[in-house]
PDB file of C-alpha atoms in Angstrom:
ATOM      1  CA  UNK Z  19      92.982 116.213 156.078  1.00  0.00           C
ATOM      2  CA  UNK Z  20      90.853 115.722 153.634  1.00  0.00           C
ATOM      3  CA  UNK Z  21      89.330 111.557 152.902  1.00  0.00           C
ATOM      4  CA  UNK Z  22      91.790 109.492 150.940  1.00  0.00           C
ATOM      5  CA  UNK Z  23      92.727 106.256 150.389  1.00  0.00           C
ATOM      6  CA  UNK Z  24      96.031 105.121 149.323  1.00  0.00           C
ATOM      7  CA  UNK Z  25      97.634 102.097 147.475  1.00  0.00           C
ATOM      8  CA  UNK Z  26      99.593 100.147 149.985  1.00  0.00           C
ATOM      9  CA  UNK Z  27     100.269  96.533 148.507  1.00  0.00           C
ATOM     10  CA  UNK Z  28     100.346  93.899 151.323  1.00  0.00           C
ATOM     11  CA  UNK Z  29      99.044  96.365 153.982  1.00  0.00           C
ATOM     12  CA  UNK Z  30     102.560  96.628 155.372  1.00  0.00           C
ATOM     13  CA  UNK Z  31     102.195  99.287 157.226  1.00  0.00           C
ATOM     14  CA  UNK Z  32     104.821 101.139 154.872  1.00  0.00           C
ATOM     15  CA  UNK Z  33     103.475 103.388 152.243  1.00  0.00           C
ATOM     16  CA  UNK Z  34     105.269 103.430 148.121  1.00  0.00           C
ATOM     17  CA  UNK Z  35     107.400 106.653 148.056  1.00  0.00           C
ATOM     18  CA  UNK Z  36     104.597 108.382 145.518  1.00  0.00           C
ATOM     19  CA  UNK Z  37     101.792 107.416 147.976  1.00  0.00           C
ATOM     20  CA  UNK Z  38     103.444 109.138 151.087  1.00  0.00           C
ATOM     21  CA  UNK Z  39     104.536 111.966 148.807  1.00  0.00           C
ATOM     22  CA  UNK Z  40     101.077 112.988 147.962  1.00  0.00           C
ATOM     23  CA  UNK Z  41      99.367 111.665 151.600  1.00  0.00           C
ATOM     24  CA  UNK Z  42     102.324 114.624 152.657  1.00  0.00           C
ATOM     25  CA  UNK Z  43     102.969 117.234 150.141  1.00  0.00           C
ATOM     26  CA  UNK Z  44      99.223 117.175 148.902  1.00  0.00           C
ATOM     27  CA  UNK Z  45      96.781 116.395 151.389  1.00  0.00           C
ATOM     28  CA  UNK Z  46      99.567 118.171 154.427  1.00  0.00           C
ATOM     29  CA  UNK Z  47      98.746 115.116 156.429  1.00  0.00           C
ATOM     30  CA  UNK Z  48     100.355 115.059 160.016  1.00  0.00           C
ATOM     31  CA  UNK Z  49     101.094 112.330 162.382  1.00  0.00           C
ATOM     32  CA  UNK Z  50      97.855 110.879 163.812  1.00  0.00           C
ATOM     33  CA  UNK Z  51      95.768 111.856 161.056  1.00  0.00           C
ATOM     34  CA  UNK Z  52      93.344 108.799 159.607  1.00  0.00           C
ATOM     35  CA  UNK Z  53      92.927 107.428 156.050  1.00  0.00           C
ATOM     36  CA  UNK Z  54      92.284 104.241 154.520  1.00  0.00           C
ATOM     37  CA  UNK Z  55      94.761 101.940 152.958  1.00  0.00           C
ATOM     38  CA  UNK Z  56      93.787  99.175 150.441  1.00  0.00           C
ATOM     39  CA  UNK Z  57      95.267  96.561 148.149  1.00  0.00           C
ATOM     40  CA  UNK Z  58      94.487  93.637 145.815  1.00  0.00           C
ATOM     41  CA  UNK Z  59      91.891  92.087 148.847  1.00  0.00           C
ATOM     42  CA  UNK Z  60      91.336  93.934 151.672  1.00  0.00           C
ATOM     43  CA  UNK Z  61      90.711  97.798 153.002  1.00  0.00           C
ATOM     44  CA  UNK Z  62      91.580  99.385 156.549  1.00  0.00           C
ATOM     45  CA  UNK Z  63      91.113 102.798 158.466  1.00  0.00           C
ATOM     46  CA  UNK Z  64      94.799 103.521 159.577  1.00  0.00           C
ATOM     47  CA  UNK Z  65      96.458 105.963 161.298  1.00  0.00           C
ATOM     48  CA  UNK Z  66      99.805 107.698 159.996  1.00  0.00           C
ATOM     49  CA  UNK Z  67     102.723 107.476 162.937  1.00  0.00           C
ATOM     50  CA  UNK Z  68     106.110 108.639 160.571  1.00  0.00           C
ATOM     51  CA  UNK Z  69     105.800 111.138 158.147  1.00  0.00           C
ATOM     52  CA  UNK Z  70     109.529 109.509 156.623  1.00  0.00           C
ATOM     53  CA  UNK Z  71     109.314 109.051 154.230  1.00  0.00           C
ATOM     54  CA  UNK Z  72     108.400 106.630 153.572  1.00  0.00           C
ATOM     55  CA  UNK Z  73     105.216 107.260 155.535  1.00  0.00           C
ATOM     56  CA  UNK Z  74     104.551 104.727 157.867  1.00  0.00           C
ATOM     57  CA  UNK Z  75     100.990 103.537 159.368  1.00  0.00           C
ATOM     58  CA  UNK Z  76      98.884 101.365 161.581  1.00  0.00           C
ATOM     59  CA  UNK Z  77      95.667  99.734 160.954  1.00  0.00           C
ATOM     60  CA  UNK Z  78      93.137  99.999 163.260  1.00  0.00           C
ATOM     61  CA  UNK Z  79      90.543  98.388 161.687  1.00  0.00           C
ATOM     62  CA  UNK Z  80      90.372  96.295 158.596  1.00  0.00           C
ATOM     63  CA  UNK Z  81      87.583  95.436 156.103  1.00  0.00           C
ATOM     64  CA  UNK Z  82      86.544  93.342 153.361  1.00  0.00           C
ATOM     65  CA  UNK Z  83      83.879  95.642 151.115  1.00  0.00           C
ATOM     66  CA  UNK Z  84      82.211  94.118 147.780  1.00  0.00           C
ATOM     67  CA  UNK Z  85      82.682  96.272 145.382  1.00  0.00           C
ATOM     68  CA  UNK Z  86      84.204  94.253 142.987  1.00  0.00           C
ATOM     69  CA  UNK Z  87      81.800  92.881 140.001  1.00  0.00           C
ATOM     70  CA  UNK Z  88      82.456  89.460 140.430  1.00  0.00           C
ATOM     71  CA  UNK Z  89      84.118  87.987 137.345  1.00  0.00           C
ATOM     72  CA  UNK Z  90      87.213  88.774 135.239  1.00  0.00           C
ATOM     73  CA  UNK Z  91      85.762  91.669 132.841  1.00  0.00           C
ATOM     74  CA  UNK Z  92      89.036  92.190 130.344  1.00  0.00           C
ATOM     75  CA  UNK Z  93      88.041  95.135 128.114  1.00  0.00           C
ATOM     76  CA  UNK Z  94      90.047  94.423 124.268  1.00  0.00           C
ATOM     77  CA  UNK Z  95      90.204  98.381 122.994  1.00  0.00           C
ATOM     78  CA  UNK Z  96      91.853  99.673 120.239  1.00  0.00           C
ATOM     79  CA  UNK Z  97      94.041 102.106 120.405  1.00  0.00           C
ATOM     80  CA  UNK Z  98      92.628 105.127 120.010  1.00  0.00           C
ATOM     81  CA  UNK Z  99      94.043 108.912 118.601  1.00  0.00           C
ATOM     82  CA  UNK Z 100      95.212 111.771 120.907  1.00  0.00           C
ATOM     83  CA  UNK Z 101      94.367 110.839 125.276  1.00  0.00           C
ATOM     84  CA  UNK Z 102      90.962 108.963 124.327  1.00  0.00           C
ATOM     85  CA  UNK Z 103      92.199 105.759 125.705  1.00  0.00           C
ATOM     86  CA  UNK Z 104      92.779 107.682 129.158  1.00  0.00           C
ATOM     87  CA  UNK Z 105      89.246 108.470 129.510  1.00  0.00           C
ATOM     88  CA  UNK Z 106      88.889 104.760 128.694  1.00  0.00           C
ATOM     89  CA  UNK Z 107      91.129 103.642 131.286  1.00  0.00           C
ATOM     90  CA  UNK Z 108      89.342 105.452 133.506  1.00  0.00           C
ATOM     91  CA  UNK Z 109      86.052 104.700 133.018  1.00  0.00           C
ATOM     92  CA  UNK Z 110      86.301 100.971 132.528  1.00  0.00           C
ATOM     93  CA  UNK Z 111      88.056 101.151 136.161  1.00  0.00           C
ATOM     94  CA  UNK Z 112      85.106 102.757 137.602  1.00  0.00           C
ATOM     95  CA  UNK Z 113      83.088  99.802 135.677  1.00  0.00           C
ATOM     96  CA  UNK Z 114      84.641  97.340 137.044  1.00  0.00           C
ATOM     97  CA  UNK Z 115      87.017  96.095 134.344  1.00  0.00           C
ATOM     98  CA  UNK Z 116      89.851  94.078 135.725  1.00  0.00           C
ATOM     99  CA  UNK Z 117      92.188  93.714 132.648  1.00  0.00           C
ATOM    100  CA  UNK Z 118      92.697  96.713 130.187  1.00  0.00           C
ATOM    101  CA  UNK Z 119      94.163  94.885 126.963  1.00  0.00           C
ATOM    102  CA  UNK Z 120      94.648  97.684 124.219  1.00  0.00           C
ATOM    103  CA  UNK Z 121      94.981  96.117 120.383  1.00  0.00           C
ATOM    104  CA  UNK Z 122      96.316  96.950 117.115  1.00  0.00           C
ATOM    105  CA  UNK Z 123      93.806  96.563 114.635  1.00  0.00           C
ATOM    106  CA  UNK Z 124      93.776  98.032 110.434  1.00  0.00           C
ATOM    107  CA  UNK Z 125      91.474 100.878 111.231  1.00  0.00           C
ATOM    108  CA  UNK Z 126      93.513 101.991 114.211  1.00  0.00           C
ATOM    109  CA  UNK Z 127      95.869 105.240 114.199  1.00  0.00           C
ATOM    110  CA  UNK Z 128      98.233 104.687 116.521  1.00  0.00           C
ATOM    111  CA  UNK Z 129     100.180 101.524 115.669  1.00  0.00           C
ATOM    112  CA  UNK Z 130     101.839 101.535 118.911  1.00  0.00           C
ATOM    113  CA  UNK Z 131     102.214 102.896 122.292  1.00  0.00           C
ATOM    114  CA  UNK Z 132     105.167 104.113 124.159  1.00  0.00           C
ATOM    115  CA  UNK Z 133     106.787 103.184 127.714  1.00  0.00           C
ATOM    116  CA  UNK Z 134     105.854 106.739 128.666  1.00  0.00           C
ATOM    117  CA  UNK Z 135     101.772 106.513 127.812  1.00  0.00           C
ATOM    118  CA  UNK Z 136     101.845 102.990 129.356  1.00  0.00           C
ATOM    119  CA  UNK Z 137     103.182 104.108 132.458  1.00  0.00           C
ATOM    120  CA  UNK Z 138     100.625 107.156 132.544  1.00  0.00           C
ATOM    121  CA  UNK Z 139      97.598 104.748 131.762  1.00  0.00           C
ATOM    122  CA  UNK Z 140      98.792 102.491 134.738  1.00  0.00           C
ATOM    123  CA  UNK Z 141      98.370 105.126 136.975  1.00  0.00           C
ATOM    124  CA  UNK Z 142      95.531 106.630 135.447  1.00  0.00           C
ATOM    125  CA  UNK Z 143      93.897 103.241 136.321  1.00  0.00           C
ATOM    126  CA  UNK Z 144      95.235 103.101 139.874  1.00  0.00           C
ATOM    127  CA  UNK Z 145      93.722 106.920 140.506  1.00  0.00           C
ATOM    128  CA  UNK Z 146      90.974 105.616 139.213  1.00  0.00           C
ATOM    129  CA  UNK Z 147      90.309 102.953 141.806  1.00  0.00           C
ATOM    130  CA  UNK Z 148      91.284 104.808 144.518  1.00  0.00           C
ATOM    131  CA  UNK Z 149      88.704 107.110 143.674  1.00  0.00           C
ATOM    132  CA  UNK Z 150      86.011 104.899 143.112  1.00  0.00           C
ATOM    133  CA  UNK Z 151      86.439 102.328 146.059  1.00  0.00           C
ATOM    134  CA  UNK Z 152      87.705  99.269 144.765  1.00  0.00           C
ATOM    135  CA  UNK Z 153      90.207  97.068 145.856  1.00  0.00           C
ATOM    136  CA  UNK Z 154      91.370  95.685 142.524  1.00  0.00           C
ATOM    137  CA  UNK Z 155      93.881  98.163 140.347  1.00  0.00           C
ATOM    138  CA  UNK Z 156      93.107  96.512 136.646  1.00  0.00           C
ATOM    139  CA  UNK Z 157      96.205  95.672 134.740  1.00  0.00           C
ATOM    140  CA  UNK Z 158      96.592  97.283 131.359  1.00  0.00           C
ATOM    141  CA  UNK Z 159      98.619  95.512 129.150  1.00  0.00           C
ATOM    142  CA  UNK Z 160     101.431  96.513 126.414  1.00  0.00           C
ATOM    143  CA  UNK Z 161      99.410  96.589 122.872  1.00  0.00           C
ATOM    144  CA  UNK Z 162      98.900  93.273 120.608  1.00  0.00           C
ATOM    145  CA  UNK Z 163      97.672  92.901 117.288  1.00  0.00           C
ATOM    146  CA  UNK Z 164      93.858  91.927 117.430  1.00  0.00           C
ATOM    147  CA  UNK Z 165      95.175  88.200 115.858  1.00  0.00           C
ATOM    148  CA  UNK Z 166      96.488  87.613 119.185  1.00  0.00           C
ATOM    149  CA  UNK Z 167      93.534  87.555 121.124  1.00  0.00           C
ATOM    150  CA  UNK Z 168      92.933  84.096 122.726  1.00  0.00           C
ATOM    151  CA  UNK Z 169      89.531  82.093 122.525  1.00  0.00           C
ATOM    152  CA  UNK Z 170      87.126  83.599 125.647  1.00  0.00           C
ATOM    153  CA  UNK Z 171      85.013  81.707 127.702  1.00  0.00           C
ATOM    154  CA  UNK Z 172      82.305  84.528 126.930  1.00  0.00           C
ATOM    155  CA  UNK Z 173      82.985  87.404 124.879  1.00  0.00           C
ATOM    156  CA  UNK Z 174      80.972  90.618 123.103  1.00  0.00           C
ATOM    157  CA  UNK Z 175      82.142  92.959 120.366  1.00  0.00           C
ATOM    158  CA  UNK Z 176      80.154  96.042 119.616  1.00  0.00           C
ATOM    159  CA  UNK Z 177      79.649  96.355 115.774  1.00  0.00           C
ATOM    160  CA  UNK Z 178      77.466  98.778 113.718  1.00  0.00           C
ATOM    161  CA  UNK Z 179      74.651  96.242 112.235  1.00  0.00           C
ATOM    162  CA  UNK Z 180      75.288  93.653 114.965  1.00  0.00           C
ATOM    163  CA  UNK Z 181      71.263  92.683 115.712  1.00  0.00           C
ATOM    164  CA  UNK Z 182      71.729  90.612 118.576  1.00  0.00           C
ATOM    165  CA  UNK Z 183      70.992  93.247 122.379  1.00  0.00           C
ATOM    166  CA  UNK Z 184      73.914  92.265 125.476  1.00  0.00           C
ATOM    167  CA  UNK Z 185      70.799  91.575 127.142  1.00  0.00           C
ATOM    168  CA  UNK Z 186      69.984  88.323 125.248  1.00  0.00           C
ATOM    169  CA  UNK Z 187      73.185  87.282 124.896  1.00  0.00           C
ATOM    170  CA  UNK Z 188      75.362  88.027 128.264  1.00  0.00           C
ATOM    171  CA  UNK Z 189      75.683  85.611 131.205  1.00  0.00           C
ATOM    172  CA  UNK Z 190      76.580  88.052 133.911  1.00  0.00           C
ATOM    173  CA  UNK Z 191      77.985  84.755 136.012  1.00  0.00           C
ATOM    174  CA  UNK Z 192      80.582  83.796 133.651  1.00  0.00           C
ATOM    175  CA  UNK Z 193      84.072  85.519 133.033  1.00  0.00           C
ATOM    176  CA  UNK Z 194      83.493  87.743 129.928  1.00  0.00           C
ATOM    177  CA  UNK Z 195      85.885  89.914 127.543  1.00  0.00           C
ATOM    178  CA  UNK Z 196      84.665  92.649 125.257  1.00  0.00           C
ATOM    179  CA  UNK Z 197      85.930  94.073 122.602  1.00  0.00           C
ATOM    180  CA  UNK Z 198      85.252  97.650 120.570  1.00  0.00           C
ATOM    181  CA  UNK Z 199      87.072  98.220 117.845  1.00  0.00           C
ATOM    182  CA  UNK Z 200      89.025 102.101 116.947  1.00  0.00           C
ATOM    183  CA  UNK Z 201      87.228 105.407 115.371  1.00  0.00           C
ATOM    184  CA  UNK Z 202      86.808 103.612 111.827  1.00  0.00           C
ATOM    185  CA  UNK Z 203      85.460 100.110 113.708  1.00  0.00           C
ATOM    186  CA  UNK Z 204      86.442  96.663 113.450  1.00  0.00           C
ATOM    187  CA  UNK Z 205      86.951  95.307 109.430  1.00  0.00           C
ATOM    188  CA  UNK Z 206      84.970  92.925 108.716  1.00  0.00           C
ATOM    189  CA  UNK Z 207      87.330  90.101 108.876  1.00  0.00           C
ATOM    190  CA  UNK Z 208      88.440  91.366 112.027  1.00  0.00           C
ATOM    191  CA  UNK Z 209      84.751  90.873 113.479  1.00  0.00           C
ATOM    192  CA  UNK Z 210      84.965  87.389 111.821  1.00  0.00           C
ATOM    193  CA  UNK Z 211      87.990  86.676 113.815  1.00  0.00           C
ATOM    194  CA  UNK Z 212      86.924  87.978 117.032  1.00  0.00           C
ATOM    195  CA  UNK Z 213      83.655  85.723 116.463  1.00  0.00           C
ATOM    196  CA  UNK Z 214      86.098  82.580 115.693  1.00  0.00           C
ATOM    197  CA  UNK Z 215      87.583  83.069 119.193  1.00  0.00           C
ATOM    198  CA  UNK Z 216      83.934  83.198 120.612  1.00  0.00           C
ATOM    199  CA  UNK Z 217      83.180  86.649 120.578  1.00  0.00           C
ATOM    200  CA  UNK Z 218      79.418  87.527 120.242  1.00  0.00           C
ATOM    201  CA  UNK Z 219      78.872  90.773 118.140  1.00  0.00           C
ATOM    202  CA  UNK Z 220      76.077  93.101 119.742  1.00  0.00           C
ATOM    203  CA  UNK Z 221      74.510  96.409 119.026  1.00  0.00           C
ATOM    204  CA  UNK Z 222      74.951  99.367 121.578  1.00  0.00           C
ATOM    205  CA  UNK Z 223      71.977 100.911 119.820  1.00  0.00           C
ATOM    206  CA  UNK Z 224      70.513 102.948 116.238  1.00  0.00           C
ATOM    207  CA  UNK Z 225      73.093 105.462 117.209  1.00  0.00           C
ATOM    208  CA  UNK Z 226      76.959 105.685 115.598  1.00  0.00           C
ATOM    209  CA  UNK Z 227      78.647 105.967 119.007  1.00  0.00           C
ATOM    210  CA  UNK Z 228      82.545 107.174 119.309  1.00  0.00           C
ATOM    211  CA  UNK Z 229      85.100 104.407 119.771  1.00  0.00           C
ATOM    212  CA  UNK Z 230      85.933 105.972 123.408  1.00  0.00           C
ATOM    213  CA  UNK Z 231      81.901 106.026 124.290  1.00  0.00           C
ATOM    214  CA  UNK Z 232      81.492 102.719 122.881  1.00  0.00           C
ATOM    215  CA  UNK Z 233      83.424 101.541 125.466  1.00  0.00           C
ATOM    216  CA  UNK Z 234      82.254 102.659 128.240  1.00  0.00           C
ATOM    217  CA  UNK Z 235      78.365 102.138 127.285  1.00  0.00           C
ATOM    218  CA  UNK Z 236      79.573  98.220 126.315  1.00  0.00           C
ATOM    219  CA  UNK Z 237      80.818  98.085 129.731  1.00  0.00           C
ATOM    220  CA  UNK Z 238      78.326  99.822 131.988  1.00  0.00           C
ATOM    221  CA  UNK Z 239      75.758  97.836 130.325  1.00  0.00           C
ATOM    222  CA  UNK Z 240      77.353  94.495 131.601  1.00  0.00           C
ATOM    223  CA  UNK Z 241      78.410  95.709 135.090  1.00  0.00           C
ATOM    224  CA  UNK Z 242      76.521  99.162 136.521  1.00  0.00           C
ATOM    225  CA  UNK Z 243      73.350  97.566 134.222  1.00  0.00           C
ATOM    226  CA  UNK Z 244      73.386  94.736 136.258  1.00  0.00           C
ATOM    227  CA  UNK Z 245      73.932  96.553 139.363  1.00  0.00           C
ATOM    228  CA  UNK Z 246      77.114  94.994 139.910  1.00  0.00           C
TER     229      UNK Z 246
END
């Protein structure tokens, strides 16, 4: 069998139905075989002993990597047309993001989001860090109109014409939000808003970027650029 690690809340030596499923059906794993099991805080090399389902396990050694980034990073992303805000998802789980909120904002397409795509961005994100070693699955959120956003303790927006560089304006020690705005950008007054709640617009550059790159260059620059 292949490397894999699997989802396994609590460590409880029980695997979620899906998780076996695939550790079975997929990867053919047999009794004996080793893979590593992780949740919220913690990793460990165990050892399947009942295919079930569900799939049960033992942990023969257990491990506390860094590999998270250190501070709540909640990404604020409109929603976006067609499977865009997948590739978001997945990307800003790779970053590091540990709160996916998606907003309704006047330039934005979509003016909701169904049960069905939530459910398939949740597990987007939870492939997502699987595959790139972390412990922490972000939470993404039901939509909410960009008024509802709460005053940050640090916050960014990307906006065409912003001046200011994340460089001379990020703390990379304090808890930070970001926010990039759909394929049209934030309105104006929207970027006025976002600035009332303590939002700091910043440029990502001379280029016009697309909303779904925006968000992942916004968030490499405060997490892979700081080699966290």
């Amino acid at each position: 069998m292949r490397p894999h690690r699997a989802y396994s809340p609590g460590l409880t030596g029980v695997l979620p139905l899906e998780e076996g499923r695939h550790l079975v059906e997929v990867l053919r794993a047999g009794v004996g075989d080793r893979f590593t099991v992780f949740d919220e805080s913690r990793e460990a090399l165990a050892e399947v002993v009942d295919l079930g389902p569900p799939v049960r396990y033992r942990i023969l050694e257990e491990r506390r990597p860094e590999r998270e980034v250190g501070v709540e990073v909640v990404l604020y992303v409109a929603l976006l047309k067609g499977d865009k805000l997948s590739e978001v998802v997945r990307a800003a789980t790779e970053l590091g993001a540990t709160k996916i909120q998606p907003l309704i904002t006047r330039h934005s397409v979509p003016k909701e989001m169904g049960e069905g795509k939530l459910r398939r961005l949740k597990a987007i994100a939870k492939e997502a860090a699987k595959q790139s070693g972390r412990l922490r699955v972000p939470e993404v959120l039901p939509p909410i109109p960009l008024k509802a956003v709460p005053e940050v303790e640090q916050g960014l927006v990307a906006h065409v014409g912003a001046r200011a560089l994340v460089r001379e304006v990020l703390d990379p020690n304090r808890n930070l939000s970001l926010a990039v705005g759909p394929e049209g950008g934030f309105a104006e007054e929207e970027v006025a808003l976002l600035e009332e709640r303590g939002f700091a617009p910043v440029s990502l550059g001379r280029r016009i970027l697309r909303a779904e790159t925006a968000a992942t260059a916004l968030l490499a620059i405060v997490t892979a650029g700081e080699g966290r």
